[in-house]
PDB file of C-alpha atoms in Angstrom:
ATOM      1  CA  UNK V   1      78.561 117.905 102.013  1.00 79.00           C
ATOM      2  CA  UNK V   2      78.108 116.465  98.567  1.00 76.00           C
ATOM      3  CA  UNK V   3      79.516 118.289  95.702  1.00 76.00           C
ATOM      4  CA  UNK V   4      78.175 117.672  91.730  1.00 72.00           C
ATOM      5  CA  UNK V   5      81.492 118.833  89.193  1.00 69.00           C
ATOM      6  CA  UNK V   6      80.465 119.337  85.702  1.00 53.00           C
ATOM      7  CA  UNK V   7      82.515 117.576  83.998  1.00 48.00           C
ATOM      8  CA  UNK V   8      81.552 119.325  80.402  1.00 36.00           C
ATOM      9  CA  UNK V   9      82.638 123.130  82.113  1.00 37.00           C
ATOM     10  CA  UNK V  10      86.101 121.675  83.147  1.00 38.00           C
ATOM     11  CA  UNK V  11      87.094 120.119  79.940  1.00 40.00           C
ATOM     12  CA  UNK V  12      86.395 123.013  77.830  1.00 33.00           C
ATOM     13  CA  UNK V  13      88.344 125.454  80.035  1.00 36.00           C
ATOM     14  CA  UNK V  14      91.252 122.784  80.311  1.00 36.00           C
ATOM     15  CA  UNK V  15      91.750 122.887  75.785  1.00 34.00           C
ATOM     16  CA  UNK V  16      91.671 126.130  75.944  1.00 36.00           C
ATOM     17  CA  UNK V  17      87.839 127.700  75.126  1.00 38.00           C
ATOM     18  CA  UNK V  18      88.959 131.551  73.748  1.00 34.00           C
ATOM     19  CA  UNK V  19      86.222 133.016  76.339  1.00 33.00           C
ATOM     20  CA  UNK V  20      83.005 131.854  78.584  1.00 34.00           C
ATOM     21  CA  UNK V  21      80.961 133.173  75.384  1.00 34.00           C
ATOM     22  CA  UNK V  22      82.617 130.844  72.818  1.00 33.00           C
ATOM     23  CA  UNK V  23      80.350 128.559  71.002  1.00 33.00           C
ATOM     24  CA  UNK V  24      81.442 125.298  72.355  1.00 32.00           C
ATOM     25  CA  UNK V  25      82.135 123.935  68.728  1.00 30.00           C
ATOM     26  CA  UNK V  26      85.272 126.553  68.947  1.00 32.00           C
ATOM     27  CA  UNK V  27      86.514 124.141  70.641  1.00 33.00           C
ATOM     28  CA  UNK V  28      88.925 120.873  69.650  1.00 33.00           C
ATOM     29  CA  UNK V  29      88.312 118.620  72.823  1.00 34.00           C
ATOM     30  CA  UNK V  30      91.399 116.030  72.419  1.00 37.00           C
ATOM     31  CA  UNK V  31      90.189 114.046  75.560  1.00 39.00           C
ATOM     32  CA  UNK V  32      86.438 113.351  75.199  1.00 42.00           C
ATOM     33  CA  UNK V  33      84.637 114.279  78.442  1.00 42.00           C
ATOM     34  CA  UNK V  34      83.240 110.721  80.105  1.00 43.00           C
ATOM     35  CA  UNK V  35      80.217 109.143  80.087  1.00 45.00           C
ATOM     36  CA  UNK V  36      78.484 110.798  83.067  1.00 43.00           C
ATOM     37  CA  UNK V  37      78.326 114.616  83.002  1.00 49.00           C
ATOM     38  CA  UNK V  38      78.718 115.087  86.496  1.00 77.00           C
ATOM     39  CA  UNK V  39      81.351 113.443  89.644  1.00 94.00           C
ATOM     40  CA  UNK V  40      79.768 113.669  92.769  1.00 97.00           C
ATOM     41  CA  UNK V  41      82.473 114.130  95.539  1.00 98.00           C
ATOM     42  CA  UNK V  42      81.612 114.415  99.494  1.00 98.00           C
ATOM     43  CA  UNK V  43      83.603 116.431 101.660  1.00 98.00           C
ATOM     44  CA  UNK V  44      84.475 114.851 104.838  1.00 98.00           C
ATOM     45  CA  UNK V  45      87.803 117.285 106.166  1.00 98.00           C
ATOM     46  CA  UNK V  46      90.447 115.270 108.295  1.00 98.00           C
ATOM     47  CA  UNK V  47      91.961 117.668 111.061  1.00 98.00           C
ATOM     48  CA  UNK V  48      93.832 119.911 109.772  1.00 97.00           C
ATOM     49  CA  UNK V  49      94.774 122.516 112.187  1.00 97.00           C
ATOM     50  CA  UNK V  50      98.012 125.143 112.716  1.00 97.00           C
ATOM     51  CA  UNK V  51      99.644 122.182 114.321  1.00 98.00           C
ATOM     52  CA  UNK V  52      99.629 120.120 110.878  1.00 98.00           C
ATOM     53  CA  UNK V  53     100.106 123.167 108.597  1.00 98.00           C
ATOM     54  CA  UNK V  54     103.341 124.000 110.941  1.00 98.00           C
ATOM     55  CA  UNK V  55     104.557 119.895 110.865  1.00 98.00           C
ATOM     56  CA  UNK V  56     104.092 120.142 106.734  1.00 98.00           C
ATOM     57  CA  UNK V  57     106.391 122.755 106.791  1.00 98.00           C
ATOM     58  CA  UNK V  58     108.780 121.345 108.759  1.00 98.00           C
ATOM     59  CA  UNK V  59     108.325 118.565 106.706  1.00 98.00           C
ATOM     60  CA  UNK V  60     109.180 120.058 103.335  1.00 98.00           C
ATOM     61  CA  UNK V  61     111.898 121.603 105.273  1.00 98.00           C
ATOM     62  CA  UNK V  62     113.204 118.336 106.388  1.00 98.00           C
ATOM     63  CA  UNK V  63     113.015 116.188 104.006  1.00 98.00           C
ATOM     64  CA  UNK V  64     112.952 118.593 100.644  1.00 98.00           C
ATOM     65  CA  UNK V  65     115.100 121.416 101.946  1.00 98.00           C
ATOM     66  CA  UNK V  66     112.275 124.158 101.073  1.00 98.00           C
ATOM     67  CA  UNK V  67     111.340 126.909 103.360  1.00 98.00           C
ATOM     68  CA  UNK V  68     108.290 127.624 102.934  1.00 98.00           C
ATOM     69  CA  UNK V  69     105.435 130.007 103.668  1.00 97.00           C
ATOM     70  CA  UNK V  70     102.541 127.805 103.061  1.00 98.00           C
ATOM     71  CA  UNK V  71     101.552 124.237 102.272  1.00 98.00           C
ATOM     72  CA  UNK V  72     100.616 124.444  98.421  1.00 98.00           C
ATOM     73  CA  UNK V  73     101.746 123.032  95.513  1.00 98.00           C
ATOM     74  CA  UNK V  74     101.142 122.781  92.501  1.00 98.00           C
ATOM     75  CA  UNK V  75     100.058 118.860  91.368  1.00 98.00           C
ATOM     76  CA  UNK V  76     102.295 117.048  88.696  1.00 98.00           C
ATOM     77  CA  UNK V  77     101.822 113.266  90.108  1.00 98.00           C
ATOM     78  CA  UNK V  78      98.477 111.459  90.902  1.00 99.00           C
ATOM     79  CA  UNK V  79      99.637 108.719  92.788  1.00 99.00           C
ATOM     80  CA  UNK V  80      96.898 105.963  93.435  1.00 99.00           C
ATOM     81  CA  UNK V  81      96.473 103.436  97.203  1.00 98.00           C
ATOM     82  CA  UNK V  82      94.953 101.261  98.797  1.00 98.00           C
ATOM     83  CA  UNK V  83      94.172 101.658 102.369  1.00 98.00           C
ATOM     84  CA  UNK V  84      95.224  98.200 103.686  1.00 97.00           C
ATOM     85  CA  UNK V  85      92.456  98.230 106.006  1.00 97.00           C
ATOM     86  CA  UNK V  86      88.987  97.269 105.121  1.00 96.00           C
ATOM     87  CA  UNK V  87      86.506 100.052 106.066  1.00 97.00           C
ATOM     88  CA  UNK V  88      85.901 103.261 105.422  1.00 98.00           C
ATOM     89  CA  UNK V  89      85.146 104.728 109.003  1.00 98.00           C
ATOM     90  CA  UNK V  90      88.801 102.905 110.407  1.00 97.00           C
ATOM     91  CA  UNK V  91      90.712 104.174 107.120  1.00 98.00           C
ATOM     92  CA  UNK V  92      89.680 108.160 107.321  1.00 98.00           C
ATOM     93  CA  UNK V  93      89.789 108.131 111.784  1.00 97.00           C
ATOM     94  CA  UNK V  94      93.822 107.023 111.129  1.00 96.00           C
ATOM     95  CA  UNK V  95      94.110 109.853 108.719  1.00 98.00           C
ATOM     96  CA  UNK V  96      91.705 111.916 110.590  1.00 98.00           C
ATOM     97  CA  UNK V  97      94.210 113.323 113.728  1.00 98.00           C
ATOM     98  CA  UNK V  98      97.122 115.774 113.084  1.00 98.00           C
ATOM     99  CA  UNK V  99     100.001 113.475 114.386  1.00 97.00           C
ATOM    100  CA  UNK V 100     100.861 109.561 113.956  1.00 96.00           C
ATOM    101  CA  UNK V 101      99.605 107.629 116.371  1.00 88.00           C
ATOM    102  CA  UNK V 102     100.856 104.043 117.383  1.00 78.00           C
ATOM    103  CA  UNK V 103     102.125 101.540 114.915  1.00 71.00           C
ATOM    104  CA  UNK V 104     103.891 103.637 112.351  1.00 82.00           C
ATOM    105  CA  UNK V 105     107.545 102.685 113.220  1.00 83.00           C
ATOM    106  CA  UNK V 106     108.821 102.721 110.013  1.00 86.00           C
ATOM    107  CA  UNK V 107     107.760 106.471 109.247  1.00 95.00           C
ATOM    108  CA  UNK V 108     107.592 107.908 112.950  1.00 94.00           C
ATOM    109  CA  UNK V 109     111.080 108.454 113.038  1.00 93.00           C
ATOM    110  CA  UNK V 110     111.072 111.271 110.118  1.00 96.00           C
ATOM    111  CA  UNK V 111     108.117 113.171 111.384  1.00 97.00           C
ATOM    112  CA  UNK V 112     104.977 113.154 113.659  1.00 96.00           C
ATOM    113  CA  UNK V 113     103.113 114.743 110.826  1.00 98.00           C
ATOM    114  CA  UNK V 114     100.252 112.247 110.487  1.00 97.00           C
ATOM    115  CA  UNK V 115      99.779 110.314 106.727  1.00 98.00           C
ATOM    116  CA  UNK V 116      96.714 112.109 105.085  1.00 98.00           C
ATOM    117  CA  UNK V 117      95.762 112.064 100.958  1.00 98.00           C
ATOM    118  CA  UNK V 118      93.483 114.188  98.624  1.00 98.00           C
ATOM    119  CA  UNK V 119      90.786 111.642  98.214  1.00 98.00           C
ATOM    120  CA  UNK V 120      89.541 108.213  99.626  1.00 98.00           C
ATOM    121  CA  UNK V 121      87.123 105.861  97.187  1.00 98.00           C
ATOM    122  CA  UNK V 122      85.240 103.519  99.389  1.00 98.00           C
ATOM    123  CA  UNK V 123      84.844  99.603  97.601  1.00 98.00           C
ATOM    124  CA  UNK V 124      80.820 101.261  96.550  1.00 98.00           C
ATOM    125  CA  UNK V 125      83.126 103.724  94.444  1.00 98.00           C
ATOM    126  CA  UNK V 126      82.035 107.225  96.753  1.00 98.00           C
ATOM    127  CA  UNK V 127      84.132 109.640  96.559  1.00 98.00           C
ATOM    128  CA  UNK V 128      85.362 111.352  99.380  1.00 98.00           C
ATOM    129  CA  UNK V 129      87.582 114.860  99.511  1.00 98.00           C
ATOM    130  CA  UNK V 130      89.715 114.667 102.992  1.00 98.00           C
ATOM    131  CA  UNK V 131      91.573 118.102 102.239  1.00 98.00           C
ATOM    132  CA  UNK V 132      92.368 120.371  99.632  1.00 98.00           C
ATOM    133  CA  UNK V 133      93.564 119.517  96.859  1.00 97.00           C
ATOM    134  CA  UNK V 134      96.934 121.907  96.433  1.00 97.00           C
ATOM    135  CA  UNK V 135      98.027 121.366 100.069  1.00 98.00           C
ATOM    136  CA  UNK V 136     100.832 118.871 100.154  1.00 98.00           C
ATOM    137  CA  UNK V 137      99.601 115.340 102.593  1.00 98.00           C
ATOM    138  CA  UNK V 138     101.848 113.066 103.201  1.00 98.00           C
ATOM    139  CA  UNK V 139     101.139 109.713 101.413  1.00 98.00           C
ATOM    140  CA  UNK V 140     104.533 108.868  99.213  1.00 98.00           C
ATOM    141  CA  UNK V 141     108.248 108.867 100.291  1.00 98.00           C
ATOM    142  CA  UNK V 142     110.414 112.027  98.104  1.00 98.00           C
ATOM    143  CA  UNK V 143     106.946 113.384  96.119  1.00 98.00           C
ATOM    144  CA  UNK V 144     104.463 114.902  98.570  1.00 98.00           C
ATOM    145  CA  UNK V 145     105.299 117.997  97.116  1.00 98.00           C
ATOM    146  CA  UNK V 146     104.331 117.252  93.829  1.00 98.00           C
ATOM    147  CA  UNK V 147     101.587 114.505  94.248  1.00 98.00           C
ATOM    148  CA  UNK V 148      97.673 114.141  94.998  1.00 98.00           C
ATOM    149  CA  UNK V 149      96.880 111.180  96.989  1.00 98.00           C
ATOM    150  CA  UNK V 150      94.208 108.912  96.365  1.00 99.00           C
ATOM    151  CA  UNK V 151      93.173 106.211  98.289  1.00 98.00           C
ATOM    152  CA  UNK V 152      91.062 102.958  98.017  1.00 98.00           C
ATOM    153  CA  UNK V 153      89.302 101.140 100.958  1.00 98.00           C
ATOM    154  CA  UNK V 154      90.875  97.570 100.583  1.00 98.00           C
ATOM    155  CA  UNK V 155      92.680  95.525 103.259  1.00 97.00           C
ATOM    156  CA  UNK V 156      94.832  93.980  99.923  1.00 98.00           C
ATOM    157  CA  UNK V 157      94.723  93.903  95.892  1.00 98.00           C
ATOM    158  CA  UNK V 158      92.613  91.268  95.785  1.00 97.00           C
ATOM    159  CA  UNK V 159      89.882  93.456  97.057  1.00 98.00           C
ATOM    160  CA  UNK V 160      89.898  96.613  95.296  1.00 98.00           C
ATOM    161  CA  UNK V 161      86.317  96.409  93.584  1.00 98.00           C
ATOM    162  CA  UNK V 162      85.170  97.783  89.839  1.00 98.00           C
ATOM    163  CA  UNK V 163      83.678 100.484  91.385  1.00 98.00           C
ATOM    164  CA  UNK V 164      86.928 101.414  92.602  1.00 98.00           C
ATOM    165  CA  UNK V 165      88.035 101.395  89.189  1.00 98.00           C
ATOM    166  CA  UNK V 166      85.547 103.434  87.680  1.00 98.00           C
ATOM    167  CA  UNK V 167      85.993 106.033  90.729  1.00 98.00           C
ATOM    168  CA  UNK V 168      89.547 105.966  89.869  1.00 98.00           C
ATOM    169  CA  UNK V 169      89.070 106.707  86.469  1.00 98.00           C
ATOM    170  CA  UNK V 170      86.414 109.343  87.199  1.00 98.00           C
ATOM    171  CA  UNK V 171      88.712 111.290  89.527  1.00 98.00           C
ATOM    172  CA  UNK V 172      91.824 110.952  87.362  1.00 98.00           C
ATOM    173  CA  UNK V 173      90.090 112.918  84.633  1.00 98.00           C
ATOM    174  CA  UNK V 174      88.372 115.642  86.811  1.00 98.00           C
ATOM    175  CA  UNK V 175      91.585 116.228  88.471  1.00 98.00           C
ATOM    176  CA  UNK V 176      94.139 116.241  84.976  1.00 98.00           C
ATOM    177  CA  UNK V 177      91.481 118.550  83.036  1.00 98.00           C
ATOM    178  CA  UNK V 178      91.045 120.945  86.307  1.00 97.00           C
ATOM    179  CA  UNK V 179      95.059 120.565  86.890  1.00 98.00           C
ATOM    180  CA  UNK V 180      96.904 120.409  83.732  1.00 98.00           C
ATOM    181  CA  UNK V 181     100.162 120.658  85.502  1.00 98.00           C
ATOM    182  CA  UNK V 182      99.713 116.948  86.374  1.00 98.00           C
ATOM    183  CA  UNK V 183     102.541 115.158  84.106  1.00 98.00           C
ATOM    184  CA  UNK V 184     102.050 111.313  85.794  1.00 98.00           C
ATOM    185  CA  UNK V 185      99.833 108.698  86.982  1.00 98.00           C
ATOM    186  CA  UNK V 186     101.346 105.861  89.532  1.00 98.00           C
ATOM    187  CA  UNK V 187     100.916 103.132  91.764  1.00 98.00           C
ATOM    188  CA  UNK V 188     102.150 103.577  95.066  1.00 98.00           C
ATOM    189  CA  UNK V 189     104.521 100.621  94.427  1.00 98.00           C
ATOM    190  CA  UNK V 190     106.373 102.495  91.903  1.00 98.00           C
ATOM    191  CA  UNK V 191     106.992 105.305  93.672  1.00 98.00           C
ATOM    192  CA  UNK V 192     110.902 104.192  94.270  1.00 98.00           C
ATOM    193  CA  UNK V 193     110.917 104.645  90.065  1.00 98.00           C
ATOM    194  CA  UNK V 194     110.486 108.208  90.221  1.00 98.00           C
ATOM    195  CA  UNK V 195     114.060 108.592  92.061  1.00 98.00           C
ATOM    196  CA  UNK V 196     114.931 109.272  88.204  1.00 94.00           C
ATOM    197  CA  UNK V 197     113.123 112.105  87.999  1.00 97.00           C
ATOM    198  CA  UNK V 198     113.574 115.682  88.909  1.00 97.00           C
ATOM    199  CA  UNK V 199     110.433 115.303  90.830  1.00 98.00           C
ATOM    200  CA  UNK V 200     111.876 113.364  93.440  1.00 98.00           C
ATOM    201  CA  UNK V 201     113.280 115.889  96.580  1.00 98.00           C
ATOM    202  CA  UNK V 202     113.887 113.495  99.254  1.00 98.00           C
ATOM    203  CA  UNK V 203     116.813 114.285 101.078  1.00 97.00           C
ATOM    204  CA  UNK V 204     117.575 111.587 103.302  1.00 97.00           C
ATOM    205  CA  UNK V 205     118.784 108.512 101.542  1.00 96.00           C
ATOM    206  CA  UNK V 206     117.886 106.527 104.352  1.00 95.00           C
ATOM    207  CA  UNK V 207     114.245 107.024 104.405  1.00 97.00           C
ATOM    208  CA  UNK V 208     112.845 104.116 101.808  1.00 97.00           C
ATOM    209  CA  UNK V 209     109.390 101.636 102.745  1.00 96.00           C
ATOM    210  CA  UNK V 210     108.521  98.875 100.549  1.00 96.00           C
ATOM    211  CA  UNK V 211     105.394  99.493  99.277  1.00 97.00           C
ATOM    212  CA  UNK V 212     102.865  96.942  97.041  1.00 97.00           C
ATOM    213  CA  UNK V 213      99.721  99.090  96.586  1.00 98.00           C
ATOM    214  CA  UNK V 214      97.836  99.299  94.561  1.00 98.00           C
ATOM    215  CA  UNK V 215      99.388  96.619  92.468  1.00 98.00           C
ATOM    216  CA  UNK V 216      99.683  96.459  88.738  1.00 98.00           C
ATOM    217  CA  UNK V 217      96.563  95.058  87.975  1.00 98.00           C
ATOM    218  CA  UNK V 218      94.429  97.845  89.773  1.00 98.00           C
ATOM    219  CA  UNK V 219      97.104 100.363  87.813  1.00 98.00           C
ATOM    220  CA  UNK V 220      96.319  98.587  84.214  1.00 98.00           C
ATOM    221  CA  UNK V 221      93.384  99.245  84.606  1.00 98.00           C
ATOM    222  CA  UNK V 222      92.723 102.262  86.106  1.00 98.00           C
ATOM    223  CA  UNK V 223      95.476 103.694  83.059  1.00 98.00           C
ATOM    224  CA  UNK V 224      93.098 101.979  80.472  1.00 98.00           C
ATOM    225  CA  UNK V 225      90.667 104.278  81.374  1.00 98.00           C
ATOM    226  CA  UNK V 226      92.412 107.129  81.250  1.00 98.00           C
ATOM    227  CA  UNK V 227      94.623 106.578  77.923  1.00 98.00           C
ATOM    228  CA  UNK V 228      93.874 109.837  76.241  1.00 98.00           C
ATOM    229  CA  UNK V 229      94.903 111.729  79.176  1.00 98.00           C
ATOM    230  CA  UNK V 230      98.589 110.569  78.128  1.00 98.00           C
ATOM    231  CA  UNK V 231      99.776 110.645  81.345  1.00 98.00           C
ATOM    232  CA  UNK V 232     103.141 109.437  81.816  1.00 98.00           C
ATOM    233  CA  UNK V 233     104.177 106.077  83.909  1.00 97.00           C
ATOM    234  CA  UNK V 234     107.014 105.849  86.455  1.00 96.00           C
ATOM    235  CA  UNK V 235     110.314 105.442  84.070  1.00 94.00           C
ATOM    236  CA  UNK V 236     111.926 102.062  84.856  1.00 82.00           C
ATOM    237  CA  UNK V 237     115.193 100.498  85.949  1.00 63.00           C
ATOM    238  CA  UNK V 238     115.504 101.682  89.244  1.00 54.00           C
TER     239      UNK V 238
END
C-alpha cells in the first residue's frame, strides 16, 4: 500500500504552529520544507509476529539490561545501510522471517531475533516501510534502542545510486520533522563511535562486527542534503 506524507503539514507541526487554525505565516520554519511536497512510502510489513515481539524483548533484556513491556522507543539515531546484496526481493525475504536463518555466524550467537530496519530504498530510490517506525529492529550493535534503520539495495558502495541519495535525503527530513527526538545521523560504519555516548547500552563487550556501510561518500552526501536539520555526527576517537 502506497502512502503520500505531506511534507508542508509535518514541518509546521515540528516548529511549533500555536494551533491547526494558525495562519501559516505564524510560523518561523528554520528548516525549509524540500522541493517535492509529498514522500511517497509503500508498506511492505516483514513478519513480525509474538515470536519476534517476545525475542526483542529478550533482546533489550540481554544485551541493554531493560525489562520491558513493549518494543517502542523513542528515535534519537537514524542510522543509514546498505544491503550488501543486490536486489530488492533477496534483501526484504532475509529480513522478512522472525529468526536468523543460515549464514549469520557472527551475530547468531547473541540472539535468534532476525536483523530487520525501518525502511529499505531500492537503487530506483522507492521507498519502502518494513515495520513501524518506534519498534526497536535490530540493525546496529549497542543502539537498536535508540535508532531507525534504513537500508539501501547495493551489493557494495560503489553501487549505491543518486536516487538513493535523494531517497535518503527525503526520508531523513520526514522522519527528523515527524520525530524531533532524533539527535544524530550515521553511517553504519561509525556505529563503534557512538561507544562515547550515553546512547550506547550494549552490555557485552564482546559483541563488536566490523562494519563498512554505507561508506563516507554515500554519508557526505546524504548529510549535504540534510545540513539544516543539524543533526549531529558520530563523535570521533574511538
Amino acid at each position: 500500500m502506497k502512502r503520500s506524507v505531506v511534507f508542508l503539514t509535518i514541518l509546521l507541526s515540528f516548529v511549533g504552529c500555536a494551533t491547526a487554525t494558525s495562519h501559516p505565516t505564524q510560523c518561523k520554519a528554520d528548516i525549509a520544507p524540500p522541493p517535492s511536497s509529498q514522500l511517497t512510502i509503500i508498506d511492505k510489513p516483514i513478519d513480525f509476529g509474538k515470536k519476534r515481539i517476545a525475542l526483542t524483548k529478550d533482546y533489550i533484556k540481554k544485551h541493554y539490561g531493560k525489562d520491558v513491556k513493549d518494543i517502542k522507543i523513542t528515535p534519537k539515531i537514524i542510522v543509514l545501510h546498505y544491503t550488501a546484496i543486490d536486489s530488492e526481493n533477496a534483501s526484504y525475504n532475509t529480513m522478512k522471517p522472525q529468526t536468523l536463518r543460515g549464514g549469520r555466524k557472527d551475530i547468531s550467537k547473541a540472539s535468534a531475533l532476525n536483523v530487520s530496519v525501518q525502511f529499505m530504498i531500492d537503487k530506483d530510490g522507492t521507498i519502502y516501510q518494513l515495520m513501524p517506525e518506534n519498534w526497536m529492529g535490530r540493525h546496529v550493535i549497542g543502539l537498536n534502542y535508540y535508532a531507525i534503520g534504513v537500508e539501501n539495495v547495493a551489493k557494495d558502495a560503489e553501487h549505491l545510486t543518486q536516487a538513493q541519495v535523494k531517497a535518503n535525503i527525503a526520508l531523513v527530513k520526514y522522519l527528523k520533522a515527524k520525530y524531533p527526538t532524533i539527535e544524530y545521523l550515521i553511517g553504519h560504519h561509525e556505529y563503534r563511535h557512538m561507544e562515547a555516548t550515553p546512547l550506547w547500552l550494549e552490555k557485552d563487550k564482546g559483541y563488536r562486527t566490523v562494519k563498512y556501510d554505507p561508506g563516507d561518500a554515500f554519508m557526505q552526501k546524504v548529510r549535504a542534503g540534510v545540513k539544516a536539520l543539524h543533526l549531529k555526527i558520530p563523535p570521533k576517537g574511538n
